[in-house]
Amino acid sequence: MTDTSSELPAATGPLAGQTPSSPPAPRQNAFVADLLRGNVVTTVLAIVLSMLIGGLLVALTDQNVIRTAGYFFARPGDMLGAVWDAFAGTYSALFRGAIYNYDAPDFLRAIKPLTDTLNFATPLIAAGLGVGLAFRVGLFNIGGRGQLLIGAATAAFVAFSVDAPLWIHLPLTILAGLAGGAVWGGIVGVLKARTGAHEVILTIMLNFVAFYFVSWLLSTPGLLMRPGGSQPISQATPVTAQFPAIFPAPLTVNWGFLVAILATVFVWWLIERSSLGFRMRAVGENPHAARASGVKVGRILIYAMALAGALAGLAGVNQISGTITSGFGNGIDAGIGFDAITVALLGRSRAWGVFAAGILFGALKAGSFTMQITENIPVDIVLVVQALIVLFIAAPPLVRTIFFLPKDPATPTRRTRRAARKAVSA
């Protein structure tokens, strides 16, 4: 008698002791969950949360809030109103100083704050692109200050010594700044590739070397020191070496911002579309695997640091050719080299993310002056907001927890961790 059980169809359904499977989740729900888990939403909420905390700090130090807190239980509305006035006054002043001044007498003066924001953002974008590019290759470049200083110094030598029309003089000045920053960053790349020295130590030390070297250049007659002067300051940048204004006065944005846009497009193409960028990303992900695949890791490190230094040098060019054209001192970096690290982190080392982060920080810087003048708010509050932004950007799970966002599926829950511990102990 033959066994025909193998020819019969397998029993299915509840009669076979099986539970019906739950229907798949709607595609729209999965899309919304992925969107809420994404970097863009997390970044925006981190910025919002930072501004809320910054506004709360302003309110807690406001004199009207402190005064009305003394009789809060008698008239709580007075304190709540004072808190709202302090909060609203802070960010309305920030808006008027960074985006649009609705109290201005005419349209040009009303949109002038936006051009101020773009001016402040331009060097931050250039230097942030350099830091972000190094991050993508696995290098922690904190030498933006030194690279910016050297780029500004080399650009100044060309600007002060060449006599040529604008269409020749300005490109030569830009190329000199790019070359100076590339050499200064390339030194780190060579030492890292040839000796294995840590780039953090190298860039910190070279920041000091660049600062004191530029200080010596500015205090030595015949070099960068203003002729006939006694102060460590350079002469004014020639008009033919300055970025022309895009719009007439009182608008302040110049062609340096367009150069920053071109730099952003170049970095995006380099990292995301070119073969060199592919090798850079491979080294950043895993240098050992990249080396095993035939990538010359040492050469990639040198290229990355040279390009990062060139972009920081471009920020130095913008400083002497667009921002401070009346003569510069050894403080020409204005903290941009270190702010660029924050910009790169906020932009997650992506070209257009860095571009947007640079504009945000430019807006905070431009608006901080209006906050200080009209609302008597210390500029340090802006620094607190910037620090909080970096804090929350560096901790996405914290932001998701605060705003009850869906967690990353790859993140183990408490139940799965407990089950894993039981499995290990068993």
mmCIF file with all atom_site columns, N, CA and C in Angstrom, residues 126-168:
data_model
loop_
_atom_site.group_PDB
_atom_site.id
_atom_site.type_symbol
_atom_site.label_atom_id
_atom_site.label_alt_id
_atom_site.label_comp_id
_atom_site.label_asym_id
_atom_site.label_entity_id
_atom_site.label_seq_id
_atom_site.pdbx_PDB_ins_code
_atom_site.Cartn_x
_atom_site.Cartn_y
_atom_site.Cartn_z
_atom_site.occupancy
_atom_site.B_iso_or_equiv
_atom_site.pdbx_formal_charge
_atom_site.auth_seq_id
_atom_site.auth_comp_id
_atom_site.auth_asym_id
_atom_site.auth_atom_id
_atom_site.pdbx_PDB_model_num
ATOM 1   N N  . ALA A 1 126 ? 31.948 77.757 3.538   1.00 0.00 ? 126 ALA A N  1
ATOM 2   C CA . ALA A 1 126 ? 33.204 77.301 2.934   1.00 0.00 ? 126 ALA A CA 1
ATOM 3   C C  . ALA A 1 126 ? 34.019 76.465 3.919   1.00 0.00 ? 126 ALA A C  1
ATOM 4   N N  . ALA A 1 127 ? 34.202 76.982 5.132   1.00 0.00 ? 127 ALA A N  1
ATOM 5   C CA . ALA A 1 127 ? 34.978 76.233 6.124   1.00 0.00 ? 127 ALA A CA 1
ATOM 6   C C  . ALA A 1 127 ? 34.250 74.972 6.564   1.00 0.00 ? 127 ALA A C  1
ATOM 7   N N  . GLY A 1 128 ? 32.928 75.030 6.685   1.00 0.00 ? 128 GLY A N  1
ATOM 8   C CA . GLY A 1 128 ? 32.155 73.847 7.061   1.00 0.00 ? 128 GLY A CA 1
ATOM 9   C C  . GLY A 1 128 ? 32.243 72.748 6.016   1.00 0.00 ? 128 GLY A C  1
ATOM 10  N N  . LEU A 1 129 ? 32.294 73.131 4.744   1.00 0.00 ? 129 LEU A N  1
ATOM 11  C CA . LEU A 1 129 ? 32.467 72.131 3.697   1.00 0.00 ? 129 LEU A CA 1
ATOM 12  C C  . LEU A 1 129 ? 33.799 71.409 3.851   1.00 0.00 ? 129 LEU A C  1
ATOM 13  N N  . GLY A 1 130 ? 34.843 72.166 4.225   1.00 0.00 ? 130 GLY A N  1
ATOM 14  C CA . GLY A 1 130 ? 36.142 71.535 4.432   1.00 0.00 ? 130 GLY A CA 1
ATOM 15  C C  . GLY A 1 130 ? 36.130 70.551 5.582   1.00 0.00 ? 130 GLY A C  1
ATOM 16  N N  . VAL A 1 131 ? 35.523 70.952 6.695   1.00 0.00 ? 131 VAL A N  1
ATOM 17  C CA . VAL A 1 131 ? 35.451 70.051 7.843   1.00 0.00 ? 131 VAL A CA 1
ATOM 18  C C  . VAL A 1 131 ? 34.586 68.839 7.523   1.00 0.00 ? 131 VAL A C  1
ATOM 19  N N  . GLY A 1 132 ? 33.457 69.070 6.863   1.00 0.00 ? 132 GLY A N  1
ATOM 20  C CA . GLY A 1 132 ? 32.566 67.969 6.523   1.00 0.00 ? 132 GLY A CA 1
ATOM 21  C C  . GLY A 1 132 ? 33.191 66.995 5.542   1.00 0.00 ? 132 GLY A C  1
ATOM 22  N N  . LEU A 1 133 ? 33.949 67.503 4.570   1.00 0.00 ? 133 LEU A N  1
ATOM 23  C CA . LEU A 1 133 ? 34.618 66.612 3.622   1.00 0.00 ? 133 LEU A CA 1
ATOM 24  C C  . LEU A 1 133 ? 35.601 65.697 4.349   1.00 0.00 ? 133 LEU A C  1
ATOM 25  N N  . ALA A 1 134 ? 36.355 66.271 5.286   1.00 0.00 ? 134 ALA A N  1
ATOM 26  C CA . ALA A 1 134 ? 37.286 65.439 6.059   1.00 0.00 ? 134 ALA A CA 1
ATOM 27  C C  . ALA A 1 134 ? 36.537 64.407 6.898   1.00 0.00 ? 134 ALA A C  1
ATOM 28  N N  . PHE A 1 135 ? 35.400 64.806 7.466   1.00 0.00 ? 135 PHE A N  1
ATOM 29  C CA . PHE A 1 135 ? 34.595 63.860 8.237   1.00 0.00 ? 135 PHE A CA 1
ATOM 30  C C  . PHE A 1 135 ? 34.186 62.661 7.383   1.00 0.00 ? 135 PHE A C  1
ATOM 31  N N  . ARG A 1 136 ? 33.826 62.897 6.123   1.00 0.00 ? 136 ARG A N  1
ATOM 32  C CA . ARG A 1 136 ? 33.376 61.807 5.256   1.00 0.00 ? 136 ARG A CA 1
ATOM 33  C C  . ARG A 1 136 ? 34.498 60.810 4.987   1.00 0.00 ? 136 ARG A C  1
ATOM 34  N N  . VAL A 1 137 ? 35.739 61.250 5.151   1.00 0.00 ? 137 VAL A N  1
ATOM 35  C CA . VAL A 1 137 ? 36.883 60.366 4.925   1.00 0.00 ? 137 VAL A CA 1
ATOM 36  C C  . VAL A 1 137 ? 37.386 59.783 6.244   1.00 0.00 ? 137 VAL A C  1
ATOM 37  N N  . GLY A 1 138 ? 36.669 60.061 7.329   1.00 0.00 ? 138 GLY A N  1
ATOM 38  C CA . GLY A 1 138 ? 37.064 59.515 8.622   1.00 0.00 ? 138 GLY A CA 1
ATOM 39  C C  . GLY A 1 138 ? 38.117 60.321 9.340   1.00 0.00 ? 138 GLY A C  1
ATOM 40  N N  . LEU A 1 139 ? 38.319 61.583 8.931   1.00 0.00 ? 139 LEU A N  1
ATOM 41  C CA . LEU A 1 139 ? 39.318 62.457 9.548   1.00 0.00 ? 139 LEU A CA 1
ATOM 42  C C  . LEU A 1 139 ? 38.617 63.536 10.345  1.00 0.00 ? 139 LEU A C  1
ATOM 43  N N  . PHE A 1 140 ? 39.055 63.727 11.580  1.00 0.00 ? 140 PHE A N  1
ATOM 44  C CA . PHE A 1 140 ? 38.477 64.771 12.428  1.00 0.00 ? 140 PHE A CA 1
ATOM 45  C C  . PHE A 1 140 ? 39.342 66.024 12.282  1.00 0.00 ? 140 PHE A C  1
ATOM 46  N N  . ASN A 1 141 ? 38.968 66.855 11.327  1.00 0.00 ? 141 ASN A N  1
ATOM 47  C CA . ASN A 1 141 ? 39.740 68.056 11.016  1.00 0.00 ? 141 ASN A CA 1
ATOM 48  C C  . ASN A 1 141 ? 39.264 69.219 11.879  1.00 0.00 ? 141 ASN A C  1
ATOM 49  N N  . ILE A 1 142 ? 40.042 69.561 12.891  1.00 0.00 ? 142 ILE A N  1
ATOM 50  C CA . ILE A 1 142 ? 39.730 70.746 13.691  1.00 0.00 ? 142 ILE A CA 1
ATOM 51  C C  . ILE A 1 142 ? 40.779 71.831 13.447  1.00 0.00 ? 142 ILE A C  1
ATOM 52  N N  . GLY A 1 143 ? 41.409 71.766 12.288  1.00 0.00 ? 143 GLY A N  1
ATOM 53  C CA . GLY A 1 143 ? 42.419 72.760 11.940  1.00 0.00 ? 143 GLY A CA 1
ATOM 54  C C  . GLY A 1 143 ? 41.906 73.843 11.026  1.00 0.00 ? 143 GLY A C  1
ATOM 55  N N  . GLY A 1 144 ? 40.579 74.041 10.989  1.00 0.00 ? 144 GLY A N  1
ATOM 56  C CA . GLY A 1 144 ? 40.028 75.063 10.118  1.00 0.00 ? 144 GLY A CA 1
ATOM 57  C C  . GLY A 1 144 ? 40.568 76.448 10.419  1.00 0.00 ? 144 GLY A C  1
ATOM 58  N N  . ARG A 1 145 ? 40.851 76.729 11.683  1.00 0.00 ? 145 ARG A N  1
ATOM 59  C CA . ARG A 1 145 ? 41.354 78.052 12.040  1.00 0.00 ? 145 ARG A CA 1
ATOM 60  C C  . ARG A 1 145 ? 42.711 78.306 11.386  1.00 0.00 ? 145 ARG A C  1
ATOM 61  N N  . GLY A 1 146 ? 43.620 77.358 11.537  1.00 0.00 ? 146 GLY A N  1
ATOM 62  C CA . GLY A 1 146 ? 44.935 77.536 10.954  1.00 0.00 ? 146 GLY A CA 1
ATOM 63  C C  . GLY A 1 146 ? 44.892 77.588 9.441   1.00 0.00 ? 146 GLY A C  1
ATOM 64  N N  . GLN A 1 147 ? 44.097 76.730 8.826   1.00 0.00 ? 147 GLN A N  1
ATOM 65  C CA . GLN A 1 147 ? 43.987 76.724 7.370   1.00 0.00 ? 147 GLN A CA 1
ATOM 66  C C  . GLN A 1 147 ? 43.375 78.022 6.865   1.00 0.00 ? 147 GLN A C  1
ATOM 67  N N  . LEU A 1 148 ? 42.401 78.554 7.592   1.00 0.00 ? 148 LEU A N  1
ATOM 68  C CA . LEU A 1 148 ? 41.802 79.837 7.217   1.00 0.00 ? 148 LEU A CA 1
ATOM 69  C C  . LEU A 1 148 ? 42.825 80.960 7.324   1.00 0.00 ? 148 LEU A C  1
ATOM 70  N N  . LEU A 1 149 ? 43.601 80.975 8.406   1.00 0.00 ? 149 LEU A N  1
ATOM 71  C CA . LEU A 1 149 ? 44.601 82.028 8.589   1.00 0.00 ? 149 LEU A CA 1
ATOM 72  C C  . LEU A 1 149 ? 45.654 82.001 7.491   1.00 0.00 ? 149 LEU A C  1
ATOM 73  N N  . ILE A 1 150 ? 46.160 80.815 7.177   1.00 0.00 ? 150 ILE A N  1
ATOM 74  C CA . ILE A 1 150 ? 47.177 80.709 6.134   1.00 0.00 ? 150 ILE A CA 1
ATOM 75  C C  . ILE A 1 150 ? 46.584 81.076 4.774   1.00 0.00 ? 150 ILE A C  1
ATOM 76  N N  . GLY A 1 151 ? 45.357 80.649 4.522   1.00 0.00 ? 151 GLY A N  1
ATOM 77  C CA . GLY A 1 151 ? 44.700 81.025 3.274   1.00 0.00 ? 151 GLY A CA 1
ATOM 78  C C  . GLY A 1 151 ? 44.526 82.524 3.155   1.00 0.00 ? 151 GLY A C  1
ATOM 79  N N  . ALA A 1 152 ? 44.142 83.177 4.255   1.00 0.00 ? 152 ALA A N  1
ATOM 80  C CA . ALA A 1 152 ? 43.998 84.631 4.240   1.00 0.00 ? 152 ALA A CA 1
ATOM 81  C C  . ALA A 1 152 ? 45.348 85.309 4.011   1.00 0.00 ? 152 ALA A C  1
ATOM 82  N N  . ALA A 1 153 ? 46.407 84.778 4.635   1.00 0.00 ? 153 ALA A N  1
ATOM 83  C CA . ALA A 1 153 ? 47.735 85.390 4.497   1.00 0.00 ? 153 ALA A CA 1
ATOM 84  C C  . ALA A 1 153 ? 48.256 85.269 3.065   1.00 0.00 ? 153 ALA A C  1
ATOM 85  N N  . THR A 1 154 ? 48.157 84.074 2.468   1.00 0.00 ? 154 THR A N  1
ATOM 86  C CA . THR A 1 154 ? 48.642 83.908 1.099   1.00 0.00 ? 154 THR A CA 1
ATOM 87  C C  . THR A 1 154 ? 47.811 84.716 0.112   1.00 0.00 ? 154 THR A C  1
ATOM 88  N N  . ALA A 1 155 ? 46.503 84.779 0.344   1.00 0.00 ? 155 ALA A N  1
ATOM 89  C CA . ALA A 1 155 ? 45.658 85.613 -0.516  1.00 0.00 ? 155 ALA A CA 1
ATOM 90  C C  . ALA A 1 155 ? 46.027 87.089 -0.365  1.00 0.00 ? 155 ALA A C  1
ATOM 91  N N  . ALA A 1 156 ? 46.366 87.508 0.854   1.00 0.00 ? 156 ALA A N  1
ATOM 92  C CA . ALA A 1 156 ? 46.735 88.901 1.080   1.00 0.00 ? 156 ALA A CA 1
ATOM 93  C C  . ALA A 1 156 ? 48.033 89.261 0.357   1.00 0.00 ? 156 ALA A C  1
ATOM 94  N N  . PHE A 1 157 ? 49.004 88.338 0.342   1.00 0.00 ? 157 PHE A N  1
ATOM 95  C CA . PHE A 1 157 ? 50.256 88.608 -0.372  1.00 0.00 ? 157 PHE A CA 1
ATOM 96  C C  . PHE A 1 157 ? 49.985 88.896 -1.843  1.00 0.00 ? 157 PHE A C  1
ATOM 97  N N  . VAL A 1 158 ? 49.128 88.095 -2.456  1.00 0.00 ? 158 VAL A N  1
ATOM 98  C CA . VAL A 1 158 ? 48.800 88.319 -3.864  1.00 0.00 ? 158 VAL A CA 1
ATOM 99  C C  . VAL A 1 158 ? 47.976 89.596 -4.031  1.00 0.00 ? 158 VAL A C  1
ATOM 100 N N  . ALA A 1 159 ? 47.022 89.805 -3.124  1.00 0.00 ? 159 ALA A N  1
ATOM 101 C CA . ALA A 1 159 ? 46.166 90.988 -3.238  1.00 0.00 ? 159 ALA A CA 1
ATOM 102 C C  . ALA A 1 159 ? 46.976 92.276 -3.125  1.00 0.00 ? 159 ALA A C  1
ATOM 103 N N  . PHE A 1 160 ? 47.992 92.287 -2.265  1.00 0.00 ? 160 PHE A N  1
ATOM 104 C CA . PHE A 1 160 ? 48.749 93.514 -2.027  1.00 0.00 ? 160 PHE A CA 1
ATOM 105 C C  . PHE A 1 160 ? 49.891 93.722 -3.028  1.00 0.00 ? 160 PHE A C  1
ATOM 106 N N  . SER A 1 161 ? 50.342 92.649 -3.670  1.00 0.00 ? 161 SER A N  1
ATOM 107 C CA . SER A 1 161 ? 51.520 92.768 -4.535  1.00 0.00 ? 161 SER A CA 1
ATOM 108 C C  . SER A 1 161 ? 51.200 92.787 -6.021  1.00 0.00 ? 161 SER A C  1
ATOM 109 N N  . VAL A 1 162 ? 50.005 92.365 -6.409  1.00 0.00 ? 162 VAL A N  1
ATOM 110 C CA . VAL A 1 162 ? 49.644 92.310 -7.824  1.00 0.00 ? 162 VAL A CA 1
ATOM 111 C C  . VAL A 1 162 ? 48.840 93.546 -8.191  1.00 0.00 ? 162 VAL A C  1
ATOM 112 N N  . ASP A 1 163 ? 49.174 94.123 -9.328  1.00 0.00 ? 163 ASP A N  1
ATOM 113 C CA . ASP A 1 163 ? 48.412 95.259 -9.860  1.00 0.00 ? 163 ASP A CA 1
ATOM 114 C C  . ASP A 1 163 ? 47.791 94.821 -11.175 1.00 0.00 ? 163 ASP A C  1
ATOM 115 N N  . ALA A 1 164 ? 46.519 94.532 -11.144 1.00 0.00 ? 164 ALA A N  1
ATOM 116 C CA . ALA A 1 164 ? 45.835 93.995 -12.326 1.00 0.00 ? 164 ALA A CA 1
ATOM 117 C C  . ALA A 1 164 ? 44.356 94.354 -12.234 1.00 0.00 ? 164 ALA A C  1
ATOM 118 N N  . PRO A 1 165 ? 43.640 94.254 -13.347 1.00 0.00 ? 165 PRO A N  1
ATOM 119 C CA . PRO A 1 165 ? 42.196 94.512 -13.296 1.00 0.00 ? 165 PRO A CA 1
ATOM 120 C C  . PRO A 1 165 ? 41.470 93.455 -12.491 1.00 0.00 ? 165 PRO A C  1
ATOM 121 N N  . LEU A 1 166 ? 40.214 93.739 -12.179 1.00 0.00 ? 166 LEU A N  1
ATOM 122 C CA . LEU A 1 166 ? 39.418 92.873 -11.306 1.00 0.00 ? 166 LEU A CA 1
ATOM 123 C C  . LEU A 1 166 ? 39.342 91.448 -11.819 1.00 0.00 ? 166 LEU A C  1
ATOM 124 N N  . TRP A 1 167 ? 39.123 91.255 -13.112 1.00 0.00 ? 167 TRP A N  1
ATOM 125 C CA . TRP A 1 167 ? 38.899 89.914 -13.647 1.00 0.00 ? 167 TRP A CA 1
ATOM 126 C C  . TRP A 1 167 ? 40.165 89.062 -13.621 1.00 0.00 ? 167 TRP A C  1
ATOM 127 N N  . ILE A 1 168 ? 41.320 89.669 -13.374 1.00 0.00 ? 168 ILE A N  1
ATOM 128 C CA . ILE A 1 168 ? 42.565 88.917 -13.174 1.00 0.00 ? 168 ILE A CA 1
ATOM 129 C C  . ILE A 1 168 ? 42.958 88.893 -11.700 1.00 0.00 ? 168 ILE A C  1
#
